[in-house]
């Protein structure tokens, strides 16, 4: 990797240990529009300090009965990841790249090093290789993180604790307009391959927001990533059969969202997981569809994004799939996204005296979950698997489907935005435009992907 300015790298060998290195800072975008509460404009240049210690005892935790989240151990066991970790398949040698909005000091911003240290301490995880790329944002506080960044990083680290994490900071102006979004995302897709082999994107934007030229630019960048053996995973959206409401819009549109709807992206939808909280034994899942907890006025229901593209024809890997239509169907796969069943993540909430453990939620939690799984598969295969959608569909249409996947057959993604209802799709056997092929049993799926 070429050396250059404006990137800081931190590896916590102990709570007090930092390594700072200079790498080429070139990548863009972040959780962008997905869930960037508390985002602020960025400026200045990067600097790094010593990592904060693990912090005071928790006084806010989703693990306190009645629990609304699962520990990473339970979460990994439910999805068959633990057995891979026990065999040394932990993502080592791989890097997952995640774009995130730069932060300014705010009540809901925290130091990502402190958050990761607390997370590792609470759940007995190894230290994380954490890199922050700051050349585009030029943030004076590059270690400050919002809730989306914390969720993305800790989810990847729980699934693939040996993988490096590269966080790319971008300016808040990337969410000023659809054109700004498209420009930033395209730049990230083109440059992300210089930082890692797996890109995890929690951002979503409805297809109707972009011009044909902007959508074509995204697709061209994704073709370049495919050619460089880079896997791109993206959230399918959180408003069911409608796209997320952005840029002041109050009228739901029945459509799927970019970048997940591009056929070159592995699109991750959402489920609600039920597992034994003591043993981690998998019990069952349903399609994610619920109101926020507590409800957010005027926000409507929250559900797994899914449906059929208005921009892209059905890709070859979806030919002959029951339920597929003439255009690209979304999502391909799914992961836990519900407000009361997510994996626990830890943050300081912006205050040194307020430690918070909350569930990772939304399809923006499913995307880094699958990115971590791809890192495991890359390590298992001793190579970068790159564009894995055809392999996912071959496995799912083969004799080991029900061993490699949990087929989600209940629920749907109808979106309610009073007084409007956007009728969605039902989950059912096999692939469906709510949860795709379902969620993984990683102990079977990861080796199959590696050998495919």
CSV table of C-alpha atoms in Angstrom, one decimal:
chain,number,residue,atom,x,y,z
A,1,UNK,CA,0.0,0.0,0.0
A,2,UNK,CA,1.4,3.4,-0.9
A,3,UNK,CA,2.4,5.7,1.9
A,4,UNK,CA,0.9,9.1,2.2
A,5,UNK,CA,-0.6,11.7,4.6
A,6,UNK,CA,-3.7,11.9,6.7
A,7,UNK,CA,-4.4,8.4,7.9
A,8,UNK,CA,-4.0,7.2,11.4
A,9,UNK,CA,-3.8,3.6,12.5
A,10,UNK,CA,-4.4,2.3,16.0
A,11,UNK,CA,-3.9,-1.2,17.4
A,12,UNK,CA,-4.6,-1.6,21.1
A,13,UNK,CA,-2.0,-4.1,22.3
A,14,UNK,CA,-3.0,-2.9,25.8
A,15,UNK,CA,-5.4,-0.2,26.9
A,16,UNK,CA,-2.6,2.4,26.6
A,17,UNK,CA,-0.9,1.3,23.4
A,18,UNK,CA,-1.2,3.2,20.1
A,19,UNK,CA,0.5,2.8,16.7
A,20,UNK,CA,0.2,5.6,14.3
A,21,UNK,CA,1.2,5.1,10.7
A,22,UNK,CA,0.8,7.2,7.6
A,23,UNK,CA,-1.1,5.6,4.6
A,24,UNK,CA,-2.5,7.0,1.5
A,25,UNK,CA,-5.8,8.7,2.4
A,26,UNK,CA,-8.1,8.5,-0.5
A,27,UNK,CA,-11.5,6.9,0.2
A,28,UNK,CA,-14.8,8.6,0.6
A,29,UNK,CA,-18.4,8.1,2.0
A,30,UNK,CA,-19.9,6.8,5.2
A,31,UNK,CA,-23.0,5.5,6.8
A,32,UNK,CA,-24.0,8.7,4.9
A,33,UNK,CA,-27.7,8.9,4.9
A,34,UNK,CA,-28.5,5.7,6.7
A,35,UNK,CA,-28.4,6.7,10.4
A,36,UNK,CA,-26.2,9.7,11.0
A,37,UNK,CA,-27.8,11.5,13.9
A,38,UNK,CA,-25.5,14.0,15.5
A,39,UNK,CA,-23.4,14.4,12.3
A,40,UNK,CA,-21.5,17.6,12.1
A,41,UNK,CA,-19.3,19.4,9.5
A,42,UNK,CA,-15.7,18.4,9.4
A,43,UNK,CA,-12.6,20.5,9.1
A,44,UNK,CA,-9.0,20.8,10.0
A,45,UNK,CA,-6.3,18.1,9.9
A,46,UNK,CA,-6.0,14.8,11.7
A,47,UNK,CA,-4.2,14.1,14.9
A,48,UNK,CA,-4.3,11.2,17.3
A,49,UNK,CA,-4.0,10.8,21.1
A,50,UNK,CA,-3.7,8.0,23.5
A,51,UNK,CA,-6.7,5.6,23.6
A,52,UNK,CA,-9.2,6.2,26.5
A,53,UNK,CA,-9.5,3.5,29.1
A,54,UNK,CA,-12.5,1.2,29.3
A,55,UNK,CA,-14.5,3.6,31.4
A,56,UNK,CA,-16.9,3.5,34.3
A,57,UNK,CA,-19.4,0.7,35.0
A,58,UNK,CA,-22.3,0.5,32.7
A,59,UNK,CA,-25.5,2.4,33.7
A,60,UNK,CA,-27.4,1.8,30.5
A,61,UNK,CA,-27.5,-1.7,29.0
A,62,UNK,CA,-29.8,-3.6,26.7
A,63,UNK,CA,-28.5,-6.7,28.4
A,64,UNK,CA,-30.3,-5.9,31.6
A,65,UNK,CA,-33.6,-8.0,31.9
A,66,UNK,CA,-35.8,-7.8,30.0
A,67,UNK,CA,-32.9,-7.9,27.6
A,68,UNK,CA,-33.4,-6.4,24.1
A,69,UNK,CA,-30.0,-7.5,22.7
A,70,UNK,CA,-27.7,-10.5,22.5
A,71,UNK,CA,-24.1,-10.7,23.6
A,72,UNK,CA,-21.6,-11.2,20.7
A,73,UNK,CA,-21.0,-14.7,22.0
A,74,UNK,CA,-24.7,-15.6,21.7
A,75,UNK,CA,-25.0,-13.9,18.4
A,76,UNK,CA,-22.0,-15.7,16.9
A,77,UNK,CA,-23.2,-19.0,18.2
A,78,UNK,CA,-26.7,-18.5,16.7
A,79,UNK,CA,-25.3,-17.9,13.3
A,80,UNK,CA,-22.6,-20.6,13.4
A,81,UNK,CA,-19.6,-18.3,13.6
A,82,UNK,CA,-18.2,-19.6,16.9
A,83,UNK,CA,-17.0,-22.9,15.4
A,84,UNK,CA,-15.1,-21.1,12.8
A,85,UNK,CA,-13.4,-18.8,15.3
A,86,UNK,CA,-12.4,-21.9,17.3
A,87,UNK,CA,-10.6,-23.2,14.2
A,88,UNK,CA,-8.7,-19.9,13.8
A,89,UNK,CA,-10.9,-18.6,11.0
A,90,UNK,CA,-11.2,-15.1,12.4
A,91,UNK,CA,-10.6,-12.8,9.4
A,92,UNK,CA,-6.9,-12.3,10.0
A,93,UNK,CA,-5.1,-10.9,7.0
A,94,UNK,CA,-8.3,-9.2,5.7
A,95,UNK,CA,-9.4,-5.6,5.9
A,96,UNK,CA,-13.0,-4.4,5.9
A,97,UNK,CA,-13.5,-0.8,4.7
A,98,UNK,CA,-16.4,1.3,6.0
A,99,UNK,CA,-17.2,4.9,5.0
A,100,UNK,CA,-18.4,7.1,7.9
A,101,UNK,CA,-19.3,10.7,8.3
A,102,UNK,CA,-16.8,12.8,10.2
A,103,UNK,CA,-18.0,14.1,13.6
A,104,UNK,CA,-17.6,17.1,15.8
A,105,UNK,CA,-18.0,17.1,19.6
A,106,UNK,CA,-21.6,16.5,20.3
A,107,UNK,CA,-23.7,14.7,23.0
A,108,UNK,CA,-24.0,11.6,20.9
A,109,UNK,CA,-20.4,11.5,19.6
A,110,UNK,CA,-17.8,9.4,21.3
A,111,UNK,CA,-14.2,8.3,20.9
A,112,UNK,CA,-14.1,5.2,18.7
A,113,UNK,CA,-11.0,3.9,20.5
A,114,UNK,CA,-12.7,4.2,23.8
A,115,UNK,CA,-15.8,2.5,22.4
A,116,UNK,CA,-13.8,-0.4,21.0
A,117,UNK,CA,-11.8,-0.8,24.2
A,118,UNK,CA,-14.9,-1.0,26.2
A,119,UNK,CA,-16.5,-3.4,23.8
A,120,UNK,CA,-13.5,-5.7,23.8
A,121,UNK,CA,-13.3,-5.6,27.6
A,122,UNK,CA,-17.0,-6.3,28.1
A,123,UNK,CA,-17.2,-9.2,25.8
A,124,UNK,CA,-13.7,-10.7,26.0
A,125,UNK,CA,-12.7,-9.8,22.4
A,126,UNK,CA,-9.1,-9.4,21.2
A,127,UNK,CA,-7.7,-5.9,20.4
A,128,UNK,CA,-8.8,-4.4,17.1
A,129,UNK,CA,-6.7,-3.1,14.2
A,130,UNK,CA,-8.4,0.2,13.6
A,131,UNK,CA,-7.4,2.7,10.9
A,132,UNK,CA,-8.9,6.1,10.2
A,133,UNK,CA,-8.5,7.6,6.8
A,134,UNK,CA,-9.0,11.4,7.1
A,135,UNK,CA,-7.6,12.9,3.9
A,136,UNK,CA,-11.0,13.8,2.5
A,137,UNK,CA,-12.7,15.0,5.6
A,138,UNK,CA,-9.7,16.8,7.2
A,139,UNK,CA,-11.4,16.4,10.6
A,140,UNK,CA,-9.8,18.0,13.6
A,141,UNK,CA,-11.3,15.1,15.7
A,142,UNK,CA,-10.8,12.0,13.6
A,143,UNK,CA,-11.4,9.6,16.4
A,144,UNK,CA,-14.9,11.0,17.2
A,145,UNK,CA,-17.6,8.6,16.1
A,146,UNK,CA,-21.4,8.7,15.8
A,147,UNK,CA,-23.7,5.8,16.5
A,148,UNK,CA,-23.6,4.4,13.0
A,149,UNK,CA,-19.8,4.2,13.0
A,150,UNK,CA,-19.7,2.5,16.3
A,151,UNK,CA,-22.3,-0.1,15.2
A,152,UNK,CA,-20.5,-0.8,12.0
A,153,UNK,CA,-17.0,-1.2,13.5
A,154,UNK,CA,-18.1,-3.3,16.5
A,155,UNK,CA,-20.3,-5.6,14.4
A,156,UNK,CA,-17.4,-6.4,12.0
A,157,UNK,CA,-15.0,-6.9,14.9
A,158,UNK,CA,-17.4,-9.3,16.7
A,159,UNK,CA,-17.8,-11.4,13.5
A,160,UNK,CA,-14.2,-11.3,12.3
A,161,UNK,CA,-12.1,-10.2,15.3
A,162,UNK,CA,-8.9,-10.8,13.5
A,163,UNK,CA,-9.7,-8.6,10.5
A,164,UNK,CA,-8.5,-5.0,10.3
A,165,UNK,CA,-11.0,-2.2,10.1
A,166,UNK,CA,-10.5,0.8,7.9
A,167,UNK,CA,-12.8,3.7,8.7
A,168,UNK,CA,-12.9,6.4,5.9
A,169,UNK,CA,-14.1,9.8,7.0
A,170,UNK,CA,-16.0,12.1,4.7
A,171,UNK,CA,-17.4,15.5,5.0
A,172,UNK,CA,-21.0,16.2,5.9
A,173,UNK,CA,-21.6,17.9,2.6
A,174,UNK,CA,-21.9,14.4,1.1
A,175,UNK,CA,-25.5,14.3,2.3
A,176,UNK,CA,-26.5,17.8,1.1
A,177,UNK,CA,-28.1,16.5,-2.1
A,178,UNK,CA,-28.5,13.4,-4.2
A,179,UNK,CA,-25.8,14.6,-6.6
A,180,UNK,CA,-23.4,15.1,-3.6
A,181,UNK,CA,-24.2,11.6,-2.4
A,182,UNK,CA,-23.7,10.0,-5.8
A,183,UNK,CA,-20.3,11.8,-6.2
A,184,UNK,CA,-19.1,10.8,-2.8
A,185,UNK,CA,-20.2,7.2,-3.1
A,186,UNK,CA,-18.7,6.8,-6.5
A,187,UNK,CA,-15.4,8.1,-5.3
A,188,UNK,CA,-15.5,5.7,-2.4
A,189,UNK,CA,-16.3,2.7,-4.6
A,190,UNK,CA,-13.4,3.6,-6.9
A,191,UNK,CA,-10.8,4.1,-4.2
A,192,UNK,CA,-12.0,1.6,-1.6
A,193,UNK,CA,-10.1,-1.3,-3.1
A,194,UNK,CA,-6.8,0.5,-2.2
A,195,UNK,CA,-7.7,-0.1,1.5
A,196,UNK,CA,-9.2,-3.5,1.7
A,197,UNK,CA,-11.0,-6.4,-0.1
A,198,UNK,CA,-14.4,-6.0,1.5
A,199,UNK,CA,-16.5,-2.8,1.4
A,200,UNK,CA,-19.4,-2.4,3.9
A,201,UNK,CA,-21.9,0.3,3.1
A,202,UNK,CA,-24.7,1.2,5.4
A,203,UNK,CA,-26.0,4.1,3.3
A,204,UNK,CA,-29.1,3.9,1.2
A,205,UNK,CA,-30.7,6.2,-1.4
A,206,UNK,CA,-33.9,5.4,-3.4
A,207,UNK,CA,-33.3,4.8,-7.1
A,208,UNK,CA,-35.5,7.7,-8.1
A,209,UNK,CA,-33.2,10.2,-6.4
A,210,UNK,CA,-30.4,9.7,-8.9
A,211,UNK,CA,-30.1,10.7,-12.5
A,212,UNK,CA,-29.3,7.9,-15.1
A,213,UNK,CA,-25.8,9.3,-15.4
A,214,UNK,CA,-25.3,9.2,-11.6
A,215,UNK,CA,-26.5,5.6,-11.4
A,216,UNK,CA,-24.3,4.7,-14.3
A,217,UNK,CA,-21.3,6.2,-12.6
A,218,UNK,CA,-22.0,4.1,-9.5
A,219,UNK,CA,-22.3,1.0,-11.6
A,220,UNK,CA,-19.0,1.7,-13.5
A,221,UNK,CA,-17.2,2.1,-10.1
A,222,UNK,CA,-18.7,-1.2,-9.0
A,223,UNK,CA,-17.5,-2.9,-12.1
A,224,UNK,CA,-14.0,-1.7,-11.3
A,225,UNK,CA,-14.3,-3.2,-7.8
A,226,UNK,CA,-15.5,-6.5,-9.2
A,227,UNK,CA,-12.5,-6.5,-11.6
A,228,UNK,CA,-10.2,-5.9,-8.6
A,229,UNK,CA,-11.7,-8.9,-6.6
A,230,UNK,CA,-13.4,-6.6,-4.1
A,231,UNK,CA,-16.6,-7.6,-2.4
A,232,UNK,CA,-19.2,-4.8,-1.9
A,233,UNK,CA,-21.9,-5.4,0.7
A,234,UNK,CA,-24.7,-2.8,1.3
A,235,UNK,CA,-27.8,-2.4,3.4
A,236,UNK,CA,-31.1,-2.8,1.5
A,237,UNK,CA,-32.9,0.0,3.5
A,238,UNK,CA,-35.1,0.3,6.5
A,239,UNK,CA,-38.5,1.2,5.1
A,240,UNK,CA,-39.6,-2.1,3.6
A,241,UNK,CA,-41.0,-1.9,0.1
A,242,UNK,CA,-40.4,1.9,0.0
A,243,UNK,CA,-37.1,3.8,-0.1
A,244,UNK,CA,-36.0,5.7,3.0
A,245,UNK,CA,-37.3,9.3,3.0
A,246,UNK,CA,-34.4,11.8,2.3
A,247,UNK,CA,-33.9,15.4,1.5
A,248,UNK,CA,-37.2,16.6,3.0
A,249,UNK,CA,-39.4,14.1,1.2
A,250,UNK,CA,-42.6,13.1,2.9
A,251,UNK,CA,-44.1,11.0,0.1
A,252,UNK,CA,-43.0,7.3,0.2
A,253,UNK,CA,-42.0,5.8,-3.1
A,254,UNK,CA,-42.3,2.0,-3.7
A,255,UNK,CA,-38.8,1.1,-4.9
A,256,UNK,CA,-35.5,-0.4,-3.9
A,257,UNK,CA,-32.4,1.6,-3.0
A,258,UNK,CA,-28.9,2.1,-4.3
A,259,UNK,CA,-26.2,0.9,-3.9
A,260,UNK,CA,-27.8,-2.3,-2.8
A,261,UNK,CA,-30.0,-2.6,-5.9
A,262,UNK,CA,-27.0,-2.7,-8.3
A,263,UNK,CA,-26.5,-6.3,-9.4
A,264,UNK,CA,-22.8,-6.1,-8.5
A,265,UNK,CA,-23.6,-5.5,-4.8
A,266,UNK,CA,-24.5,-8.1,-2.2
A,267,UNK,CA,-27.7,-6.6,-0.7
A,268,UNK,CA,-28.4,-7.4,2.9
A,269,UNK,CA,-31.9,-7.2,4.3
A,270,UNK,CA,-33.2,-7.6,7.8
A,271,UNK,CA,-34.7,-10.1,10.2
A,272,UNK,CA,-35.7,-10.5,13.8
A,273,UNK,CA,-33.7,-13.3,15.5
A,274,UNK,CA,-34.8,-15.5,18.3
A,275,UNK,CA,-32.0,-17.4,20.1
A,276,UNK,CA,-31.4,-19.0,23.5
A,277,UNK,CA,-29.8,-16.2,25.5
A,278,UNK,CA,-27.8,-18.7,27.6
A,279,UNK,CA,-26.5,-21.1,25.1
A,280,UNK,CA,-26.9,-19.1,21.8
A,281,UNK,CA,-28.8,-22.0,20.2
A,282,UNK,CA,-30.7,-20.8,17.1
A,283,UNK,CA,-34.5,-20.9,17.6
A,284,UNK,CA,-35.9,-19.0,14.6
A,285,UNK,CA,-36.3,-15.8,12.7
A,286,UNK,CA,-39.0,-13.7,10.9
A,287,UNK,CA,-38.8,-10.8,8.5
A,288,UNK,CA,-38.0,-7.5,10.3
A,289,UNK,CA,-41.0,-5.2,10.3
A,290,UNK,CA,-41.8,-3.0,13.3
A,291,UNK,CA,-42.2,0.5,14.6
A,292,UNK,CA,-39.2,2.1,16.2
A,293,UNK,CA,-38.9,1.7,20.0
A,294,UNK,CA,-40.0,4.2,21.1
A,295,UNK,CA,-41.9,5.3,18.0
A,296,UNK,CA,-40.5,8.2,16.1
A,297,UNK,CA,-43.3,10.6,15.1
A,298,UNK,CA,-43.8,10.8,11.3
A,299,UNK,CA,-41.2,8.2,10.6
A,300,UNK,CA,-43.5,5.3,9.8
A,301,UNK,CA,-42.7,1.6,10.3
A,302,UNK,CA,-39.3,0.1,10.0
A,303,UNK,CA,-38.8,-3.0,7.9
A,304,UNK,CA,-36.4,-4.9,5.7
A,305,UNK,CA,-35.9,-3.1,2.4
A,306,UNK,CA,-36.8,-5.2,-0.6
A,307,UNK,CA,-38.5,-5.3,-4.0
A,308,UNK,CA,-37.5,-5.0,-7.6
A,309,UNK,CA,-35.3,-2.4,-9.4
A,310,UNK,CA,-36.5,0.2,-11.8
A,311,UNK,CA,-33.0,0.6,-13.2
A,312,UNK,CA,-31.3,-2.8,-13.5
A,313,UNK,CA,-32.4,-5.8,-15.5
A,314,UNK,CA,-32.4,-9.2,-13.7
A,315,UNK,CA,-28.8,-10.4,-13.4
A,316,UNK,CA,-27.9,-13.8,-14.7
A,317,UNK,CA,-27.5,-15.3,-11.2
A,318,UNK,CA,-31.2,-14.6,-10.5
A,319,UNK,CA,-32.4,-16.3,-13.7
A,320,UNK,CA,-34.8,-19.2,-13.0
A,321,UNK,CA,-35.1,-18.2,-9.3
A,322,UNK,CA,-38.7,-18.7,-8.2
A,323,UNK,CA,-40.2,-15.3,-7.3
A,324,UNK,CA,-37.7,-13.3,-9.4
A,325,UNK,CA,-39.1,-10.8,-11.9
A,326,UNK,CA,-37.7,-9.2,-15.0
A,327,UNK,CA,-35.5,-6.8,-13.0
A,328,UNK,CA,-33.0,-7.1,-10.2
A,329,UNK,CA,-34.5,-8.4,-7.1
A,330,UNK,CA,-33.4,-7.2,-3.6
A,331,UNK,CA,-32.1,-8.3,-1.1
A,332,UNK,CA,-29.8,-11.3,-1.7
A,333,UNK,CA,-29.3,-12.3,2.0
A,334,UNK,CA,-30.3,-11.0,5.4
A,335,UNK,CA,-29.2,-10.6,9.0
A,336,UNK,CA,-30.6,-9.5,12.3
A,337,UNK,CA,-31.9,-5.9,12.2
A,338,UNK,CA,-34.7,-5.7,14.8
A,339,UNK,CA,-34.8,-3.1,17.6
A,340,UNK,CA,-35.2,-5.7,20.3
A,341,UNK,CA,-33.0,-8.6,19.1
A,342,UNK,CA,-29.7,-7.0,17.8
A,343,UNK,CA,-26.2,-7.8,18.9
A,344,UNK,CA,-25.0,-5.6,21.7
A,345,UNK,CA,-22.6,-2.7,20.9
A,346,UNK,CA,-21.0,-0.3,23.3
A,347,UNK,CA,-20.4,3.4,23.2
A,348,UNK,CA,-19.7,6.3,25.6
A,349,UNK,CA,-22.6,8.4,24.3
A,350,UNK,CA,-20.4,11.5,24.3
A,351,UNK,CA,-20.0,11.6,28.1
A,352,UNK,CA,-17.2,10.1,30.2
A,353,UNK,CA,-19.7,9.2,32.8
A,354,UNK,CA,-22.3,7.6,30.6
A,355,UNK,CA,-21.6,4.2,29.2
A,356,UNK,CA,-24.2,2.7,26.9
A,357,UNK,CA,-24.8,-0.8,25.6
A,358,UNK,CA,-27.5,-0.9,23.0
A,359,UNK,CA,-28.5,-3.3,20.2
A,360,UNK,CA,-27.1,-2.9,16.6
A,361,UNK,CA,-30.2,-2.4,14.5
A,362,UNK,CA,-31.5,-1.9,11.0
A,363,UNK,CA,-30.1,-3.3,7.7
A,364,UNK,CA,-27.1,-1.1,8.5
A,365,UNK,CA,-26.3,-3.8,11.0
A,366,UNK,CA,-26.9,-6.6,8.5
A,367,UNK,CA,-24.4,-5.1,6.1
A,368,UNK,CA,-21.3,-5.1,8.3
A,369,UNK,CA,-22.4,-8.5,9.7
A,370,UNK,CA,-22.1,-9.9,6.1
A,371,UNK,CA,-18.9,-8.0,5.4
A,372,UNK,CA,-17.4,-9.8,8.4
A,373,UNK,CA,-18.5,-13.1,7.1
A,374,UNK,CA,-16.9,-12.4,3.7
A,375,UNK,CA,-13.7,-11.6,5.6
A,376,UNK,CA,-13.8,-15.0,7.2
A,377,UNK,CA,-14.4,-16.6,3.8
A,378,UNK,CA,-11.6,-14.7,2.2
A,379,UNK,CA,-9.2,-16.0,5.0
A,380,UNK,CA,-10.5,-19.5,4.6
A,381,UNK,CA,-10.0,-19.4,0.8
A,382,UNK,CA,-6.5,-17.8,1.1
A,383,UNK,CA,-7.6,-15.3,-1.5
A,384,UNK,CA,-10.0,-12.4,-2.1
A,385,UNK,CA,-13.3,-13.9,-3.3
A,386,UNK,CA,-14.5,-10.6,-4.8
A,387,UNK,CA,-17.9,-10.6,-6.4
A,388,UNK,CA,-19.7,-13.5,-4.6
A,389,UNK,CA,-23.3,-13.1,-5.7
A,390,UNK,CA,-23.1,-15.9,-8.3
A,391,UNK,CA,-21.6,-18.2,-5.6
A,392,UNK,CA,-24.3,-17.3,-3.1
A,393,UNK,CA,-27.0,-18.2,-5.5
A,394,UNK,CA,-25.3,-21.4,-6.6
A,395,UNK,CA,-25.1,-22.6,-3.0
A,396,UNK,CA,-28.6,-21.5,-2.2
A,397,UNK,CA,-30.0,-23.4,-5.3
A,398,UNK,CA,-28.0,-26.5,-4.4
A,399,UNK,CA,-28.6,-29.4,-2.1
A,400,UNK,CA,-26.9,-27.7,0.9
A,401,UNK,CA,-29.2,-24.7,0.9
A,402,UNK,CA,-30.9,-25.5,4.2
A,403,UNK,CA,-27.6,-26.4,5.8
A,404,UNK,CA,-25.9,-23.1,4.7
A,405,UNK,CA,-28.9,-20.8,5.3
A,406,UNK,CA,-31.8,-20.2,7.6
A,407,UNK,CA,-34.7,-19.8,5.2
A,408,UNK,CA,-37.0,-17.1,6.5
A,409,UNK,CA,-40.6,-17.9,5.6
A,410,UNK,CA,-42.7,-15.6,7.9
A,411,UNK,CA,-43.4,-11.8,7.9
A,412,UNK,CA,-43.3,-9.2,5.1
A,413,UNK,CA,-42.1,-5.7,4.3
A,414,UNK,CA,-45.3,-3.6,3.9
A,415,UNK,CA,-44.5,0.0,4.9
A,416,UNK,CA,-47.0,2.0,6.9
A,417,UNK,CA,-46.6,5.8,6.9
A,418,UNK,CA,-50.0,7.1,8.1
A,419,UNK,CA,-52.2,7.6,6.2
A,420,UNK,CA,-50.2,5.9,3.5
A,421,UNK,CA,-49.5,2.2,3.2
A,422,UNK,CA,-47.0,0.8,0.7
A,423,UNK,CA,-47.9,-2.8,0.1
A,424,UNK,CA,-44.8,-5.0,0.3
A,425,UNK,CA,-44.0,-8.6,-0.3
A,426,UNK,CA,-44.3,-11.7,1.9
A,427,UNK,CA,-41.4,-13.8,3.0
A,428,UNK,CA,-41.6,-17.4,1.8
A,429,UNK,CA,-39.7,-20.5,1.1
A,430,UNK,CA,-36.4,-19.9,-0.8
A,431,UNK,CA,-35.6,-16.5,-2.2
A,432,UNK,CA,-38.0,-13.6,-1.6
A,433,UNK,CA,-37.8,-9.8,-1.9
A,434,UNK,CA,-37.8,-9.3,1.8
A,435,UNK,CA,-35.0,-11.5,3.2
A,436,UNK,CA,-33.4,-12.9,0.1
A,437,UNK,CA,-32.1,-16.4,0.7
A,438,UNK,CA,-32.2,-15.8,4.4
A,439,UNK,CA,-29.5,-15.7,7.1
A,440,UNK,CA,-26.3,-17.8,7.3
A,441,UNK,CA,-25.2,-20.8,9.2
A,442,UNK,CA,-21.6,-19.7,8.8
A,443,UNK,CA,-20.0,-23.0,9.8
A,444,UNK,CA,-21.4,-24.4,6.6
A,445,UNK,CA,-21.7,-21.4,4.3
A,446,UNK,CA,-18.2,-19.9,4.8
A,447,UNK,CA,-16.4,-23.1,3.7
A,448,UNK,CA,-18.8,-23.4,0.7
A,449,UNK,CA,-18.1,-19.8,-0.3
A,450,UNK,CA,-14.4,-20.3,0.0
A,451,UNK,CA,-14.5,-23.4,-2.3
A,452,UNK,CA,-17.0,-22.0,-4.8
